[in-house]
Each structure stands twice: as C-alpha cells, then as structure tokens.
C-alpha cells in the first residue's frame, strides 16, 4: 500500500470544513512534502511527524512522502493536522488498513516522543464534523470533555501515537483510552454576585431588571463608588440560564481561544466579559495578522459586554460596536478572507460625570473645566448612544440609603425576568425573534402591533421636537413593551412608554 487517507477539520473562525488528508509514498530522493495551503504551524507538521514516527520505531528518513490536504484551495491552520498526517502516512506504509481510517476524523498535535497533545478549537471542529455526517472522531485526552458535548458522535480520546496505530491495526471497536469520570466532568461554575449586595439605587436596579427582561443595552452615568460596576456585574445573575445549544455556542468560542477542558463549564451561566479600557479595536471585535481570533464581543455572545470607564476606550474601538449592536454578528475582513463571528450580546457601559469624577451634585470638589467635561463625555458618540435603550444616572450613595432596607435578591428579580421573557416568547412565537429588543421598529409600527395615538402621544411629540431619532423612537417602544411585560400587561400604556422615555433621556446629552 502506497496511499493512505483519513479526515480532519480546518476552521475559519467558528465555521469549519472537513479535510481529506492524503499521503502517498513514491520512489526517489527522500523528502516529506506538504501541500494544501498550510499556515506556518501546519507547514511544520512534517518535522514533528518524522520525529514522532522515529520515536515509536518507524523511521521515515529514507521515504519520499507527499501529503495533500484537500480541498487544497482552503487555508489550513494550526498544529491539529499532525495526527491525521501521521495516520495517513501510517496507512500508506501498510501499518493500518485503509478502510479502518477513511471516515475517521483525527485532531491533535504530536510531541516528538509520539505523545498526542491538545489543540485549540476542538469543539467547533467536532461540531463541523458531526454536521458533515462523520460519526467517529479521535481527539487528545485533554480535549475529550469538550468534544463529548457534541451529540450523535463517538469520541475516542487518544494519548500516544503508538497506541493509536496499534488499536487501528487490531481493528478494535474503540481505539481511545479510558478516561476517568473526574477528568471529563467540568467544574461547577462559580455563582455570580447577588443583587442584594447593592445598596439603594432603586432606579438603577429597575433599569437593570428592564435590561435583563428585554435584552436591552444599558448606560450607567454616575460618580465613583455609586455602584455602577456592582450593578453591571450582577446583570448575569438575573438573566435566564443558557439553553444547551446556547451553552455549546459559548463553549465553542472559548475552545477557539484555547480554554482547556478543565476550565469549561456547562452550568448555563451567561458569559460576562469586561475588557480593559486600553483594549484595541482588534481585541474588541476580533482580528489577527495570521489567524483571525474572536474578540470581546464574540466572547460575550449570549451574555454581557461591560465597558467600565467607557469614555477612556479608544474612539475606533467604540465606533466598531455600532454595526454588531444592530446585526448580532461581526465580520472581520482581511485581504485573503472574511471571517464571521456571532456577537449577540448585551452592552453595559459605565462612565463618570467628568474626568475627575467629582462633577455631581453641586460639584464643589470638581476641578474640571466645562470644556474638559464636554470633551470627556463627548467621546461617546451620538450614534453609539442612540443604540443604547436605557441611559440612567446613578447618584452617589447617601447615609439614608445605608439605613434603608436591603434590596431584593437576584433570585427574586430573576423570577420576574423569566416570567417577562416567557410572555415575550409567546408574543413573538412563529417569528425570528424572542425578545422585545430584537424586534425591528417597522414591525412594531405596523397595524397588528401599532399602539393607539393616545398611548404614543409623548414619544410622538419627542420625535417631532427632534428629541428622539426614529431609531430612538423604536427603542423606546421596545422598552415600553418590556415594562408592560414585567407588569403583566398585554400591551404598553402611556405611562409605560413615559417610563421608557424617561429612562432614555438621562444620558450625557441630558446631563
């Protein structure tokens, strides 16, 4: 046998394609040639394969080997092709029967001693293999836990190249090693902070509940120490837990970033991502010079993206949020390819009233000039703030707030949020949307869902006076529907829309 073939997967973002890994032995001068648009890490696979093969007693030094990764027109990334190349070569050498590995997907990096090491992106790769109809996949032991999350596919954890070749040669039904239950069980997620820890701030807590119920974006403006960060961190504690499909989406992104199986969790807690204000545009939306990696907005998919000290972020990074906020995905374009990442997240921004943070109340302690104050909050552009449904001022905590009763716990608020989301799911059943924040404005303004003029009087007047854009008008209506859902009403009243309008008109412009 001079020809061997097996399968692997190449990823472009979270999307993948099944690759046929072909190996051919021929006469001539010794060589190991690899084709099929490999990147730098993949192009180094022949050296690792030769060293690993020599370590297990099969020298390739005198062989002329040609390996093709088909389709050859698709770029191949990473060191995960080491294992399928080694198996294809072993088949060409006659160590393994061809029908044994033709339809098996192999993923893994080879050590020089023949050990099989974990690689990034195993979960999305196995998802791609399952969608392509593959039923058997061999992965490194450390990646077995995440691969096992994919239904309807047999996962074979492998630890050493010699053991895998021997198992294939023997025709064993299961060619993976046995893992212990503790090694494959993800750890329990750390419980999020409780909303009861927040002192006072009734209006901000109400806005946080509205944001959770309808999936609305939130902007918190207030002095240092008023509880803006505490509120933002507790948003995930009142959001509904993720479904299994959503959890797999979140874990696929983490797998692509190289999170090990021991760090994965399927508890269903929405992700909370809080990048530092020095983050670049590529760190926020995704990018990279060679391999395009997901950014913070993709890591926050199905969860919360919190930008603390939002005016301190670079202008380009902030402006890059505008399109993903509308579409729920981001497309990173490069000269050779465009990669699409999911980005359905809730944005929470927090800012001080001025650079020194003391420009609240009478502003006695503030040392900022009016120009500095305007320039500071002016870094948050109007088009970006126009996409934020709830813009709330968070006052400084007073002594009376400390003496007041404790606020509601996260579990109490989460129960109301879950009930409001059930009402939205029933309303938008048989449509592409499930939350009020996702419904397009024209739909809300059509005959079936259009509210009577006596209900929309206040926001109609605000639109006529240019106090609202049409986008802002639609977003106020969405929040009004969420207010009604939390109150158990079938449709918003004038007061509901008035509350939504009030919660929108407290941002930097109003301040």
C-alpha positions in Angstrom: 0.0 0.0 0.0 1.5 3.3 -1.1 -1.6 5.5 -0.5 -3.3 6.4 2.8 -6.2 8.7 3.7 -8.1 10.0 6.7 -10.0 13.0 7.7 -9.5 16.2 9.7 -11.2 19.6 10.0 -10.0 23.1 9.3 -11.5 26.2 10.9 -12.1 29.7 9.6 -13.5 31.5 12.7 -16.2 29.2 14.1 -17.0 27.8 10.7 -15.2 24.7 9.5 -14.8 22.3 6.6 -13.9 18.6 6.6 -10.5 18.0 5.0 -9.3 14.8 3.3 -5.7 14.2 4.4 -4.0 12.1 1.7 -0.5 10.6 1.9 1.4 8.9 -0.9 4.8 7.0 -0.9 6.9 7.1 -4.1 10.4 6.3 -5.2 13.1 8.9 -5.4 15.1 11.1 -3.1 13.9 11.2 0.5 11.5 14.1 1.1 8.4 15.0 3.0 6.3 17.4 1.0 3.1 19.0 2.3 0.5 20.8 0.1 -2.9 22.4 0.6 -2.2 26.0 1.8 -0.9 25.2 5.3 -0.1 28.0 7.6 3.3 28.3 9.4 2.3 25.9 12.3 0.8 23.4 9.9 3.8 23.6 7.5 6.0 22.4 10.4 4.0 19.2 10.8 6.3 17.0 8.6 9.2 17.6 11.1 7.0 16.7 14.1 5.6 13.6 12.3 9.0 12.3 11.3 10.4 12.7 14.8 7.3 11.1 16.4 7.4 8.2 13.9 11.1 7.6 14.6 10.4 7.6 18.4 7.9 4.7 18.0 10.2 2.7 15.7 9.1 3.7 12.2 11.7 5.8 10.6 10.7 7.9 7.6 14.2 9.2 6.9 14.5 7.2 3.6 10.9 7.7 2.3 9.6 10.1 -0.2 6.2 11.2 1.1 3.7 13.6 -0.4 0.8 14.8 1.7 -2.1 16.7 0.4 -4.8 18.5 2.4 -7.9 18.6 0.2 -9.6 20.8 -0.8 -6.2 22.4 -1.5 -7.8 25.8 -2.1 -8.9 26.2 1.6 -6.3 27.6 4.1 -5.3 25.1 6.8 -4.5 26.5 10.2 -2.8 25.1 13.3 -0.9 22.1 14.6 -4.0 19.9 14.8 -3.2 18.3 11.4 -0.1 16.5 12.9 -2.2 13.5 14.0 -4.2 13.0 10.8 -1.0 13.3 8.7 0.7 10.7 10.8 -2.2 8.3 10.5 -2.4 8.8 6.7 1.3 8.1 6.4 0.9 5.0 8.6 -1.8 3.8 6.3 0.4 4.4 3.2 3.1 2.4 4.9 0.7 -0.5 5.4 0.6 -0.3 9.2 -3.2 0.3 9.1 -5.9 -0.9 6.7 -7.3 2.0 4.6 -11.0 1.2 5.3 -10.3 1.5 9.0 -9.4 5.2 9.0 -11.0 6.6 5.8 -14.1 8.0 7.6 -12.5 8.8 11.0 -11.7 12.4 11.9 -8.4 12.8 13.7 -7.4 16.0 15.6 -4.3 16.6 17.6 -0.7 17.9 17.8 2.2 15.4 18.1 5.1 15.6 20.5 8.5 14.5 19.3 8.1 11.4 21.5 4.8 10.4 19.9 2.5 11.8 22.6 -0.7 13.5 21.4 -1.2 17.0 22.8 -4.3 19.2 23.0 -5.2 21.8 20.4 -7.5 24.8 20.1 -10.9 24.7 18.6 -11.7 21.1 19.1 -15.4 21.8 20.0 -16.2 23.8 16.8 -14.2 21.3 14.8 -16.2 18.3 16.2 -19.4 20.2 15.6 -18.4 20.7 12.0 -17.5 17.0 11.6 -20.9 16.0 13.1 -22.8 18.3 10.7 -20.8 16.7 7.8 -22.0 13.3 8.8 -18.9 11.9 10.5 -19.5 9.5 13.3 -16.0 8.8 14.8 -13.5 11.4 15.9 -10.1 10.8 17.7 -9.1 13.7 19.9 -6.4 14.3 22.5 -7.4 13.2 26.0 -7.4 16.7 27.3 -9.9 17.7 24.6 -12.2 14.8 25.1 -14.5 16.6 27.6 -15.4 19.4 25.2 -15.7 17.0 22.2 -18.1 14.8 24.2 -20.6 17.8 24.4 -21.5 17.2 20.7 -24.4 14.7 20.3 -24.5 11.8 17.9 -20.8 11.4 17.5 -18.4 8.8 19.1 -15.4 10.5 20.7 -12.2 8.4 21.1 -9.7 10.0 23.5 -6.1 9.2 22.4 -2.9 9.8 24.3 0.0 8.3 22.2 0.6 7.7 18.5 1.9 4.1 19.1 -1.2 3.1 21.0 -3.5 4.6 18.4 -1.7 2.9 15.4 -1.8 -0.4 17.4 -5.6 0.0 18.1 -6.3 0.8 14.4 -4.2 -2.1 13.3 -6.0 -4.5 15.6 -9.4 -3.3 14.4 -10.6 -2.5 17.9 -14.1 -1.0 18.0 -13.0 1.7 20.4 -9.5 2.9 19.8 -9.3 5.5 22.6 -8.1 5.3 26.1 -10.4 5.1 29.0 -10.7 8.4 30.9 -11.8 8.8 34.5 -15.1 10.4 35.4 -13.4 13.3 37.2 -11.3 14.1 34.2 -14.3 14.5 31.9 -16.6 16.3 34.3 -16.5 20.1 34.0 -16.2 22.0 37.3 -19.2 23.7 38.7 -19.5 27.4 37.8 -18.8 30.0 40.5 -22.1 31.6 41.5 -22.4 35.2 40.4 -22.6 38.1 42.9 -26.1 38.7 44.3 -28.1 41.9 43.5 -28.9 42.2 47.2 -25.4 43.5 47.8 -26.2 46.8 46.0 -27.3 49.5 48.5 -30.2 51.7 47.4 -30.2 52.8 43.7 -33.8 51.9 43.1 -34.0 53.5 39.7 -30.8 51.8 38.5 -32.0 48.5 39.8 -35.2 48.9 37.9 -33.3 49.7 34.8 -31.1 46.6 35.3 -34.3 44.5 35.6 -35.7 46.0 32.4 -32.4 45.4 30.6 -32.4 41.7 31.7 -36.1 41.2 30.8 -36.0 42.6 27.3 -32.3 42.2 26.4 -31.8 45.9 26.2 -28.5 47.8 26.3 -27.7 49.9 29.3 -25.6 53.0 30.1 -24.8 54.0 33.7 -23.6 57.5 34.4 -22.5 58.4 38.0 -19.7 59.3 40.3 -17.1 56.8 41.5 -18.4 54.5 44.3 -22.0 54.8 43.4 -22.3 51.1 42.4 -22.1 51.2 38.6 -19.7 48.3 38.4 -21.6 46.3 41.1 -24.8 46.6 39.1 -23.2 45.6 35.8 -21.5 42.5 37.4 -24.9 41.4 38.8 -26.7 41.5 35.5 -25.8 37.9 34.7 -27.3 36.8 38.0 -30.8 37.8 36.9 -30.5 36.7 33.3 -32.1 33.3 32.4 -29.6 30.4 32.2 -28.5 29.4 28.8 -30.0 26.6 26.9 -27.8 23.6 25.9 -27.5 25.0 22.4 -26.5 28.4 23.6 -24.0 26.9 26.1 -22.3 25.0 23.3 -22.1 28.2 21.2 -20.4 29.9 24.2 -18.0 27.0 24.8 -17.1 26.8 21.1 -15.8 30.4 21.3 -13.8 29.6 24.4 -12.4 26.4 22.8 -11.3 28.5 19.8 -9.4 30.7 22.3 -7.6 27.7 23.8 -9.5 27.3 27.0 -8.8 23.8 28.3 -11.5 21.2 29.1 -10.8 21.6 32.8 -11.9 25.3 32.6 -15.1 24.6 30.6 -18.5 24.7 32.3 -22.0 23.8 31.0 -23.8 25.3 34.0 -25.6 27.7 31.6 -24.3 30.9 33.2 -24.2 33.7 30.6 -20.7 35.0 30.0 -19.6 38.3 31.4 -16.7 40.0 29.6 -15.1 43.2 30.8 -12.1 44.3 28.7 -9.7 46.9 30.0 -10.1 50.4 28.5 -6.7 50.1 26.8 -8.1 47.3 24.6 -7.5 47.8 20.8 -10.2 47.6 18.1 -8.9 44.1 17.2 -9.2 43.0 20.8 -12.8 44.2 20.9 -14.2 43.0 17.6 -11.6 40.3 16.7 -8.7 40.1 14.3 -5.1 39.0 14.0 -2.3 39.1 11.5 -2.3 35.4 10.6 -5.2 33.6 12.2 -8.3 35.7 12.9 -9.4 35.3 16.5 -12.7 36.3 18.1 -12.8 39.5 20.1 -14.5 40.6 23.3 -17.9 41.0 21.6 -17.8 37.4 20.5 -16.6 36.1 23.8 -19.7 37.9 25.3 -22.1 36.1 22.8 -25.3 35.2 24.7 -24.0 37.3 27.6 -22.9 40.7 28.8 -20.1 43.0 27.5 -19.2 45.6 30.2 -17.2 48.6 29.3 -16.2 50.3 32.5 -14.9 53.9 32.1 -16.3 53.8 28.6 -15.0 57.3 27.6 -11.5 56.1 28.1 -11.8 53.5 25.4 -10.2 54.3 22.0 -12.7 56.0 19.7 -12.2 53.4 16.9 -12.9 50.6 19.4 -16.2 52.2 20.5 -17.3 53.0 17.0 -16.7 49.4 15.9 -19.5 48.4 18.2 -22.2 50.1 16.2 -22.8 47.5 13.5 -22.6 44.4 15.8 -25.2 46.0 18.1 -27.7 46.1 15.2 -26.9 42.8 13.4 -25.8 40.5 16.2 -22.7 39.4 14.3 -19.3 40.9 13.3 -17.5 40.3 10.0 -13.7 40.7 10.2 -12.3 41.3 6.7 -8.8 40.6 5.6 -7.1 40.6 2.2 -7.5 36.8 1.8 -10.7 36.1 3.6 -13.6 37.4 5.6 -14.5 35.7 8.9 -17.9 36.0 10.5 -18.3 35.7 14.3 -21.5 35.7 16.3 -22.0 38.7 18.6 -25.4 38.7 20.1 -24.6 40.4 23.4 -26.0 43.0 25.9 -23.8 46.1 26.1 -23.4 47.8 29.5 -21.4 51.0 29.6 -20.4 53.0 32.7 -18.9 56.4 33.0 -18.1 59.1 35.5 -19.7 62.6 35.0 -16.3 64.2 34.4 -12.6 63.2 34.2 -12.1 63.8 38.0 -15.3 62.0 38.8 -16.5 64.7 41.3 -18.8 66.7 39.0 -22.0 65.6 40.6 -24.5 67.4 42.7 -23.2 70.9 43.3 -19.8 69.9 42.0 -18.0 71.6 44.8 -14.9 69.3 44.7 -14.8 69.2 40.8 -11.7 70.7 39.3 -12.6 70.1 35.6 -13.3 72.9 33.2 -16.5 73.0 31.2 -14.5 72.2 28.1 -12.9 69.1 29.8 -16.3 67.9 30.9 -17.8 68.2 27.5 -14.8 66.6 25.8 -14.9 63.7 28.2 -18.5 62.6 27.7 -18.2 63.7 24.0 -16.0 60.7 23.4 -19.2 58.6 23.5 -20.6 59.5 20.1 -24.3 60.2 19.5 -24.8 57.3 17.0 -23.4 54.8 19.6 -25.6 56.2 22.5 -28.6 56.2 20.1 -28.3 52.4 20.1 -28.4 52.2 23.9 -32.0 51.8 25.1 -31.6 52.7 28.8 -29.4 55.6 29.9 -29.6 56.0 33.7 -27.9 58.4 36.1 -26.6 56.6 39.2 -26.4 59.1 42.2 -23.9 58.9 45.0 -24.9 56.7 47.9 -26.2 58.6 50.9 -26.4 57.7 54.6 -30.2 57.3 54.3 -29.6 54.6 51.7 -27.3 52.7 54.1 -30.0 52.8 56.7 -32.8 51.6 54.4 -33.9 48.1 53.9 -31.9 45.6 51.9 -32.8 45.3 48.2 -34.3 42.3 46.5 -32.1 39.3 45.9 -31.1 38.1 42.4 -33.3 35.1 42.6 -36.4 37.2 43.3 -35.7 39.6 40.4 -34.7 36.7 38.1 -38.1 35.1 38.6 -39.8 38.2 37.3 -37.4 38.4 34.4 -38.1 34.8 33.5 -41.9 35.5 33.6 -41.5 38.5 31.3 -39.4 36.6 28.9 -42.0 33.8 28.7 -44.6 36.5 27.8 -42.2 37.8 25.0 -41.6 34.2 23.7 -45.4 33.7 23.4 -45.9 37.0 21.7 -43.1 36.6 19.2 -43.8 32.9 18.6 -43.6 31.9 14.9 -41.3 34.9 14.2 -37.4 35.1 14.1 -37.3 37.0 17.4 -37.8 36.0 21.0 -37.0 39.3 22.9 -38.5 42.8 22.5 -35.1 44.2 21.9 -34.7 42.1 18.8 -37.9 43.2 17.1 -37.4 45.6 14.2 -39.0 49.0 14.5 -41.2 48.7 11.4 -42.8 45.6 12.9 -43.8 47.5 16.0 -45.2 50.3 13.8 -47.3 48.1 11.6 -51.1 47.6 12.0 -51.0 44.4 14.2 -48.6 45.8 16.8 -49.1 49.5 16.4 -50.1 51.3 19.5 -53.0 53.8 19.5 -52.1 57.5 19.2 -53.3 58.3 22.8 -50.6 55.8 24.0 -47.7 57.2 21.9 -48.5 60.9 22.4 -45.4 61.6 24.4 -42.9 59.9 22.2 -44.6 61.3 19.1 -44.1 64.7 20.5 -40.4 63.9 21.3 -39.9 62.7 17.7 -41.4 65.9 16.3 -39.2 68.1 18.5 -36.1 66.1 17.4 -35.6 64.9 21.0 -35.7 61.3 19.5 -34.4 59.9 16.3 -36.5 57.3 14.6 -34.1 54.6 15.9 -34.6 56.1 19.4 -38.4 56.1 18.9 -38.4 52.4 18.1 -36.1 51.6 21.0 -38.4 53.5 23.4 -41.3 51.4 22.1 -39.3 48.2 22.7 -38.6 49.2 26.3 -42.3 50.1 26.8 -43.3 46.6 25.7 -40.8 45.2 28.3 -42.2 47.5 31.0 -45.7 46.1 30.2 -44.4 42.5 30.3 -42.8 43.0 33.7 -46.1 44.4 35.0 -48.1 41.5 33.4 -50.0 43.7 30.9 -50.8 42.6 27.4 -49.7 45.9 25.8 -48.0 49.1 26.9 -49.8 52.0 28.4 -48.9 55.7 28.0 -47.2 55.5 31.4 -45.2 52.5 30.3 -43.9 54.5 27.3 -43.3 57.5 29.5 -41.2 55.5 31.8 -39.2 54.1 28.9 -38.7 57.7 27.6 -37.6 58.9 31.0 -35.0 56.1 31.3 -33.6 57.0 27.9 -33.3 60.8 28.5 -30.8 60.6 31.4 -27.6 60.2 29.4 -24.7 62.6 28.8 -26.7 64.9 26.5 -29.5 65.3 29.1 -26.9 65.6 31.9 
